[in-house]
Each structure stands twice: as structure tokens, then as C-alpha cells.
Short mmCIF file of N, CA and C in Angstrom, two decimals:
data_model
loop_
_atom_site.label_atom_id
_atom_site.label_comp_id
_atom_site.label_asym_id
_atom_site.label_seq_id
_atom_site.Cartn_x
_atom_site.Cartn_y
_atom_site.Cartn_z
N ASP R 1011 84.26 -71.24 130.60
CA ASP R 1011 85.14 -71.33 131.71
C ASP R 1011 84.30 -72.05 132.96
N TYR R 1012 85.13 -72.51 134.04
CA TYR R 1012 84.46 -73.07 135.22
C TYR R 1012 85.61 -72.80 136.02
N PHE R 1013 85.07 -73.10 137.43
CA PHE R 1013 85.58 -73.16 138.79
C PHE R 1013 85.25 -74.40 139.74
N ALA R 1014 86.09 -74.82 139.99
CA ALA R 1014 85.93 -76.26 140.57
C ALA R 1014 86.30 -76.03 141.95
N PHE R 1015 85.59 -76.35 142.84
CA PHE R 1015 85.88 -76.34 144.27
C PHE R 1015 85.67 -77.79 144.94
N ASN R 1016 86.43 -77.85 146.25
CA ASN R 1016 86.43 -79.32 146.69
C ASN R 1016 85.37 -78.85 147.67
N LYS R 1017 84.06 -80.04 147.69
CA LYS R 1017 83.09 -80.02 148.45
C LYS R 1017 83.27 -80.25 150.01
N ASN R 1018 84.37 -80.66 150.33
CA ASN R 1018 84.87 -80.59 152.11
C ASN R 1018 85.32 -79.07 152.23
N TRP R 1019 85.96 -78.55 151.36
CA TRP R 1019 86.59 -77.25 151.72
C TRP R 1019 85.13 -76.31 151.85
N LEU R 1020 84.32 -76.59 150.54
CA LEU R 1020 83.10 -75.46 150.69
C LEU R 1020 82.35 -75.73 152.11
N SER R 1021 82.37 -76.78 152.65
CA SER R 1021 81.62 -77.01 153.56
C SER R 1021 82.56 -76.71 155.01
N ARG R 1022 83.43 -77.02 155.09
CA ARG R 1022 84.74 -76.39 156.06
C ARG R 1022 84.82 -75.08 156.34
N GLN R 1023 85.31 -74.45 155.27
CA GLN R 1023 85.49 -72.85 155.01
C GLN R 1023 84.61 -72.08 155.03
N LEU R 1024 83.48 -72.34 154.25
CA LEU R 1024 82.42 -71.55 153.82
C LEU R 1024 81.08 -71.95 154.80
N ASN R 1025 80.89 -73.03 155.06
CA ASN R 1025 79.96 -73.31 155.70
C ASN R 1025 78.57 -73.52 154.84
N VAL R 1026 78.83 -73.87 153.48
CA VAL R 1026 77.86 -74.15 152.40
C VAL R 1026 77.83 -75.40 151.99
N SER R 1027 76.58 -75.94 151.08
CA SER R 1027 76.53 -76.92 150.49
C SER R 1027 76.61 -76.54 149.01
N SER R 1028 77.68 -77.26 148.31
CA SER R 1028 77.76 -77.17 146.85
C SER R 1028 76.59 -77.23 146.02
N ASP R 1029 75.51 -77.76 146.43
CA ASP R 1029 74.36 -77.87 145.42
C ASP R 1029 73.40 -76.56 145.46
N GLN R 1030 73.76 -75.71 146.69
CA GLN R 1030 72.96 -74.56 146.55
C GLN R 1030 73.74 -73.09 146.24
N LEU R 1031 74.68 -73.47 145.54
CA LEU R 1031 75.65 -72.03 145.01
C LEU R 1031 75.44 -71.66 143.60
N ALA R 1032 75.87 -70.35 143.43
CA ALA R 1032 76.01 -69.90 142.14
C ALA R 1032 77.17 -68.83 141.83
N PHE R 1033 77.52 -68.85 140.64
CA PHE R 1033 78.81 -67.77 140.60
C PHE R 1033 78.06 -66.47 139.86
N VAL R 1034 78.31 -64.98 140.36
CA VAL R 1034 77.62 -64.09 139.65
C VAL R 1034 78.83 -63.23 139.56
N ASN R 1035 78.88 -62.54 138.35
CA ASN R 1035 79.82 -61.74 137.99
C ASN R 1035 79.42 -59.96 138.38
N ILE R 1036 80.28 -59.24 139.04
CA ILE R 1036 79.98 -58.18 139.30
C ILE R 1036 80.21 -56.97 138.38
N SER R 1037 79.09 -56.33 138.34
CA SER R 1037 79.11 -54.97 137.24
C SER R 1037 78.92 -53.84 138.06
N GLY R 1038 79.31 -52.69 137.58
CA GLY R 1038 79.10 -51.35 138.34
C GLY R 1038 80.08 -51.10 139.31
N ASP R 1039 79.99 -49.95 140.09
CA ASP R 1039 80.71 -49.30 140.97
C ASP R 1039 80.04 -49.25 142.35
N SER R 1040 79.01 -49.61 142.63
CA SER R 1040 78.15 -49.25 144.00
C SER R 1040 78.78 -49.61 145.26
N MET R 1041 79.43 -51.09 144.96
CA MET R 1041 79.80 -51.67 146.50
C MET R 1041 81.15 -51.27 146.29
N LEU R 1042 82.04 -50.43 145.62
CA LEU R 1042 83.46 -50.23 145.97
C LEU R 1042 83.69 -49.76 147.13
N PRO R 1043 84.76 -50.06 147.92
CA PRO R 1043 85.94 -50.60 147.77
C PRO R 1043 85.69 -52.19 147.69
N THR R 1044 84.67 -52.69 148.22
CA THR R 1044 84.51 -54.07 148.64
C THR R 1044 84.48 -55.00 147.65
N LEU R 1045 83.48 -54.91 146.32
CA LEU R 1045 83.58 -55.42 145.49
C LEU R 1045 83.68 -54.33 144.21
N ILE R 1046 84.27 -55.13 142.97
CA ILE R 1046 84.59 -53.90 141.92
C ILE R 1046 84.32 -54.80 140.64
N ALA R 1047 84.16 -54.11 139.67
CA ALA R 1047 83.46 -54.71 138.29
C ALA R 1047 84.57 -55.80 137.95
N GLY R 1048 84.13 -56.80 137.49
CA GLY R 1048 84.86 -58.10 137.14
C GLY R 1048 84.93 -59.24 138.21
N ASP R 1049 84.74 -58.78 139.71
CA ASP R 1049 84.76 -59.63 140.68
C ASP R 1049 83.63 -60.55 140.30
N ASN R 1050 83.97 -61.86 140.71
CA ASN R 1050 83.18 -63.18 140.33
C ASN R 1050 82.99 -63.42 142.20
N VAL R 1051 81.63 -63.46 142.68
CA VAL R 1051 81.13 -64.00 143.59
C VAL R 1051 80.34 -65.23 143.80
N LEU R 1052 80.68 -65.97 144.72
CA LEU R 1052 79.75 -66.88 145.23
C LEU R 1052 78.88 -66.64 146.41
N VAL R 1053 77.52 -67.22 145.40
CA VAL R 1053 76.44 -66.92 145.87
C VAL R 1053 75.81 -68.21 146.50
N ASP R 1054 75.31 -68.20 148.40
CA ASP R 1054 74.69 -69.22 148.42
C ASP R 1054 72.99 -69.08 148.72
N LEU R 1055 72.77 -69.57 147.58
CA LEU R 1055 71.05 -69.60 147.39
C LEU R 1055 70.18 -70.40 148.37
N SER R 1056 70.72 -70.89 149.53
CA SER R 1056 69.96 -71.31 150.45
C SER R 1056 69.73 -70.14 151.55
N GLN R 1057 70.35 -69.00 151.54
CA GLN R 1057 70.29 -67.86 152.71
C GLN R 1057 69.34 -67.03 151.93
N THR R 1058 68.33 -66.96 151.89
CA THR R 1058 67.29 -66.22 151.60
C THR R 1058 66.46 -65.37 152.60
N SER R 1059 66.89 -65.60 153.92
CA SER R 1059 66.45 -64.71 154.97
C SER R 1059 67.67 -63.92 155.55
N LEU R 1060 67.28 -62.79 155.97
CA LEU R 1060 68.33 -62.03 156.52
C LEU R 1060 68.31 -62.11 158.14
N HIS R 1061 69.39 -62.57 158.67
CA HIS R 1061 69.47 -62.73 160.11
C HIS R 1061 70.46 -61.67 160.59
N ARG R 1062 71.46 -61.20 159.91
CA ARG R 1062 72.38 -60.35 160.55
C ARG R 1062 73.06 -59.66 159.26
N GLU R 1063 73.55 -58.69 159.13
CA GLU R 1063 74.32 -57.80 158.06
C GLU R 1063 75.10 -58.66 157.27
N GLY R 1064 75.39 -58.36 155.99
CA GLY R 1064 76.29 -59.32 155.10
C GLY R 1064 75.91 -58.55 153.93
N ILE R 1065 76.66 -59.00 152.82
CA ILE R 1065 76.43 -58.70 151.34
C ILE R 1065 75.68 -59.68 150.85
N TYR R 1066 74.29 -59.06 150.07
CA TYR R 1066 73.68 -60.10 149.48
C TYR R 1066 73.15 -59.89 147.99
N LEU R 1067 72.81 -60.87 147.28
CA LEU R 1067 72.22 -60.67 146.03
C LEU R 1067 70.86 -60.39 145.80
N LEU R 1068 70.37 -59.35 145.53
CA LEU R 1068 68.75 -59.05 145.14
C LEU R 1068 68.88 -59.05 144.04
N HIS R 1069 67.51 -59.79 143.79
CA HIS R 1069 66.40 -59.15 142.26
C HIS R 1069 65.81 -58.19 142.79
N THR R 1070 66.00 -57.14 141.87
CA THR R 1070 65.20 -55.91 141.86
C THR R 1070 64.41 -55.57 140.69
N GLU R 1071 63.58 -54.72 140.47
CA GLU R 1071 62.91 -54.16 139.35
C GLU R 1071 64.06 -53.59 138.41
N GLN R 1072 65.18 -53.38 138.94
CA GLN R 1072 66.42 -52.98 138.06
C GLN R 1072 67.11 -54.08 137.59
N GLY R 1073 67.04 -55.03 138.00
CA GLY R 1073 67.96 -56.31 137.91
C GLY R 1073 68.39 -56.95 139.15
N LEU R 1074 69.74 -57.71 138.99
CA LEU R 1074 70.42 -58.41 140.36
C LEU R 1074 71.24 -57.44 140.65
N MET R 1075 71.38 -57.30 141.99
CA MET R 1075 72.31 -56.14 142.56
C MET R 1075 72.65 -56.89 143.90
N ALA R 1076 74.08 -56.79 143.80
CA ALA R 1076 74.97 -57.12 145.44
C ALA R 1076 74.97 -55.91 146.17
N LYS R 1077 74.49 -55.91 147.41
CA LYS R 1077 74.26 -54.92 148.19
C LYS R 1077 74.42 -55.50 149.70
N ARG R 1078 74.95 -54.54 150.28
CA ARG R 1078 74.96 -54.97 151.89
C ARG R 1078 73.43 -54.65 152.64
N LEU R 1079 73.09 -55.63 153.39
CA LEU R 1079 71.85 -55.38 153.79
C LEU R 1079 71.95 -55.38 155.24
N LYS R 1080 71.22 -54.77 156.03
CA LYS R 1080 71.19 -54.62 157.36
C LYS R 1080 69.76 -54.59 157.79
N PRO R 1081 69.50 -55.77 158.85
CA PRO R 1081 68.22 -55.86 159.34
C PRO R 1081 67.78 -54.46 160.28
N LYS R 1082 66.55 -54.30 160.22
CA LYS R 1082 66.10 -53.14 161.19
C LYS R 1082 64.57 -53.69 161.86
N ALA R 1083 64.13 -52.74 162.52
CA ALA R 1083 63.04 -53.12 163.39
C ALA R 1083 61.66 -53.45 162.36
N ASP R 1084 60.71 -54.24 162.94
CA ASP R 1084 59.65 -54.56 162.06
C ASP R 1084 59.79 -55.09 160.67
N GLY R 1085 60.76 -56.07 160.52
CA GLY R 1085 61.20 -56.25 159.23
C GLY R 1085 61.43 -55.44 158.26
N VAL R 1086 61.83 -54.23 158.53
CA VAL R 1086 62.42 -53.60 157.50
C VAL R 1086 64.19 -53.97 157.28
N ILE R 1087 64.40 -53.92 156.00
CA ILE R 1087 65.69 -53.96 155.63
C ILE R 1087 66.29 -52.69 155.07
N GLN R 1088 67.70 -52.17 155.82
CA GLN R 1088 68.41 -51.03 155.02
C GLN R 1088 69.34 -51.82 153.90
N VAL R 1089 69.25 -51.05 152.62
CA VAL R 1089 70.10 -51.53 151.73
C VAL R 1089 70.90 -50.43 151.44
N CYS R 1090 72.24 -50.89 151.34
CA CYS R 1090 73.23 -49.96 151.25
C CYS R 1090 74.34 -50.47 150.38
N SER R 1091 74.91 -49.26 150.04
CA SER R 1091 75.99 -49.53 148.75
C SER R 1091 77.21 -48.97 149.48
N ASP R 1092 78.32 -49.67 149.47
CA ASP R 1092 79.47 -49.44 150.16
C ASP R 1092 80.20 -48.11 149.43
N ASN R 1093 79.58 -47.88 148.48
CA ASN R 1093 80.38 -46.46 147.80
C ASN R 1093 79.21 -45.45 148.32
N PRO R 1094 80.17 -44.67 148.72
CA PRO R 1094 79.40 -43.35 149.53
C PRO R 1094 78.38 -42.45 148.67
N GLU R 1095 78.79 -42.75 147.12
CA GLU R 1095 78.00 -41.72 146.27
C GLU R 1095 76.98 -42.42 145.94
N TYR R 1096 76.35 -43.51 146.25
CA TYR R 1096 75.13 -44.18 146.18
C TYR R 1096 74.32 -44.17 147.37
N ASP R 1097 72.97 -43.86 147.17
CA ASP R 1097 72.10 -43.62 148.28
C ASP R 1097 71.36 -45.01 148.96
N ASN R 1098 71.36 -44.94 150.18
CA ASN R 1098 71.10 -46.13 150.91
C ASN R 1098 69.33 -46.08 150.48
N TRP R 1099 68.74 -47.19 150.80
CA TRP R 1099 67.14 -46.92 150.49
C TRP R 1099 66.55 -48.24 151.46
N LEU R 1100 65.43 -48.45 151.53
CA LEU R 1100 64.67 -49.47 152.63
C LEU R 1100 63.80 -50.66 151.45
N ILE R 1101 63.84 -51.71 152.11
CA ILE R 1101 63.11 -52.58 152.03
C ILE R 1101 62.13 -52.77 153.13
N ASN R 1102 60.44 -52.81 152.75
CA ASN R 1102 59.59 -52.54 153.75
C ASN R 1102 58.36 -53.30 153.24
N PRO R 1103 57.48 -53.75 153.87
CA PRO R 1103 56.34 -54.53 153.58
C PRO R 1103 55.57 -53.86 152.16
N GLN R 1104 55.94 -52.79 152.14
CA GLN R 1104 55.05 -52.10 150.70
C GLN R 1104 55.76 -52.51 149.50
N ASN R 1105 57.31 -52.79 149.52
CA ASN R 1105 57.79 -52.89 148.49
C ASN R 1105 58.68 -54.39 148.33
N ALA R 1106 58.43 -55.00 149.24
CA ALA R 1106 59.17 -56.41 149.51
C ALA R 1106 58.93 -57.15 148.44
N GLU R 1107 57.67 -57.28 147.89
CA GLU R 1107 57.61 -58.04 146.55
C GLU R 1107 58.52 -57.74 145.28
N TYR R 1108 58.72 -56.66 145.27
CA TYR R 1108 59.90 -56.09 144.04
C TYR R 1108 61.42 -56.13 144.46
N ASN R 1109 61.52 -56.81 145.73
CA ASN R 1109 63.01 -56.83 146.19
C ASN R 1109 63.27 -58.15 146.57
N HIS R 1110 63.48 -59.27 146.10
CA HIS R 1110 63.38 -60.28 146.27
C HIS R 1110 65.09 -60.77 146.94
N LEU R 1111 65.39 -61.15 148.08
CA LEU R 1111 66.75 -61.94 148.36
C LEU R 1111 66.88 -63.31 147.76
N VAL R 1112 68.16 -63.33 146.83
CA VAL R 1112 68.22 -64.30 146.05
C VAL R 1112 69.17 -65.20 146.91
N GLY R 1113 70.22 -64.56 147.70
CA GLY R 1113 71.25 -65.49 148.25
C GLY R 1113 72.32 -64.48 148.66
N LYS R 1114 73.33 -65.04 149.67
CA LYS R 1114 74.33 -64.33 150.33
C LYS R 1114 75.37 -64.76 149.70
N VAL R 1115 76.00 -63.51 149.72
CA VAL R 1115 77.65 -63.49 149.15
C VAL R 1115 78.64 -64.06 150.13
N VAL R 1116 79.02 -65.34 149.96
CA VAL R 1116 80.02 -65.88 150.66
C VAL R 1116 81.75 -65.82 150.12
N TRP R 1117 81.71 -65.46 149.21
CA TRP R 1117 83.23 -65.54 148.65
C TRP R 1117 83.28 -64.92 147.53
N CYS R 1118 84.61 -64.14 147.15
CA CYS R 1118 84.72 -63.43 146.07
C CYS R 1118 86.25 -63.77 145.55
N ALA R 1119 86.35 -63.55 144.29
CA ALA R 1119 87.40 -63.96 143.37
C ALA R 1119 87.95 -62.78 142.57
N ARG R 1120 89.08 -62.27 142.65
CA ARG R 1120 89.30 -60.81 141.70
C ARG R 1120 90.53 -61.30 140.99
N GLU R 1121 90.60 -60.78 140.08
CA GLU R 1121 91.99 -61.09 138.95
C GLU R 1121 92.80 -59.76 139.62
N LEU R 1122 93.96 -60.05 139.64
CA LEU R 1122 95.11 -58.90 140.10
C LEU R 1122 95.80 -58.46 138.90
#
């Protein structure tokens, strides 16, 4: 299976380059209600620095995770699940090497 996107639409609507994109299928419920299991998200792999709050794909010791990231003071990043049943945690200089920012989620597709 595959998705096809018009390069002009990607650039104009999402402000992304087609050669820096990846599709990822969401599993789990930690980002409910924003993202649900089975959603396909488009990740901009060029956005590997956090400048403002958004949903990003992280590579952690537990694997890939889509999480809401919020920049804090001194380079600390708050990692949040939209589902309140999950705890928030921090990425700081001591654990940053184990929590790699893969890219920013820029689009989502969902089966109705």
C-alpha cells in the first residue's frame, strides 16, 4: 500500500519537502484523543530541533513514540501524552542521548 501526495500541496499546505517525509502507523492509546491506534501520521524528518510545542516522533529506549513536546528552560523538554492516564516526563542533558527527536508530525490520516 502507498499514499501519493502532490509535491506542490505538501510545500504549500504543510510547508514540508517531499524528500524528508516518512509515514508512521500509530499504536497504543497514550495520545488519545488526538491520535488513535491505526492512525497514519506523516513525519517531517527535517524537523529534529524543538522550537515550539508540537507533536513529534521520538526514538526512545522503548522504541518509537509520538508525543507532545514542550520546550522548557535550559534545553529541557517536557514529554506529554494527551491521554491523562499517562505520566509526563522530561528530556534533559542527562537522558538526551536516549531520547532522540526523529521529526515533527505534520499530518494525520484516519479511517472512519
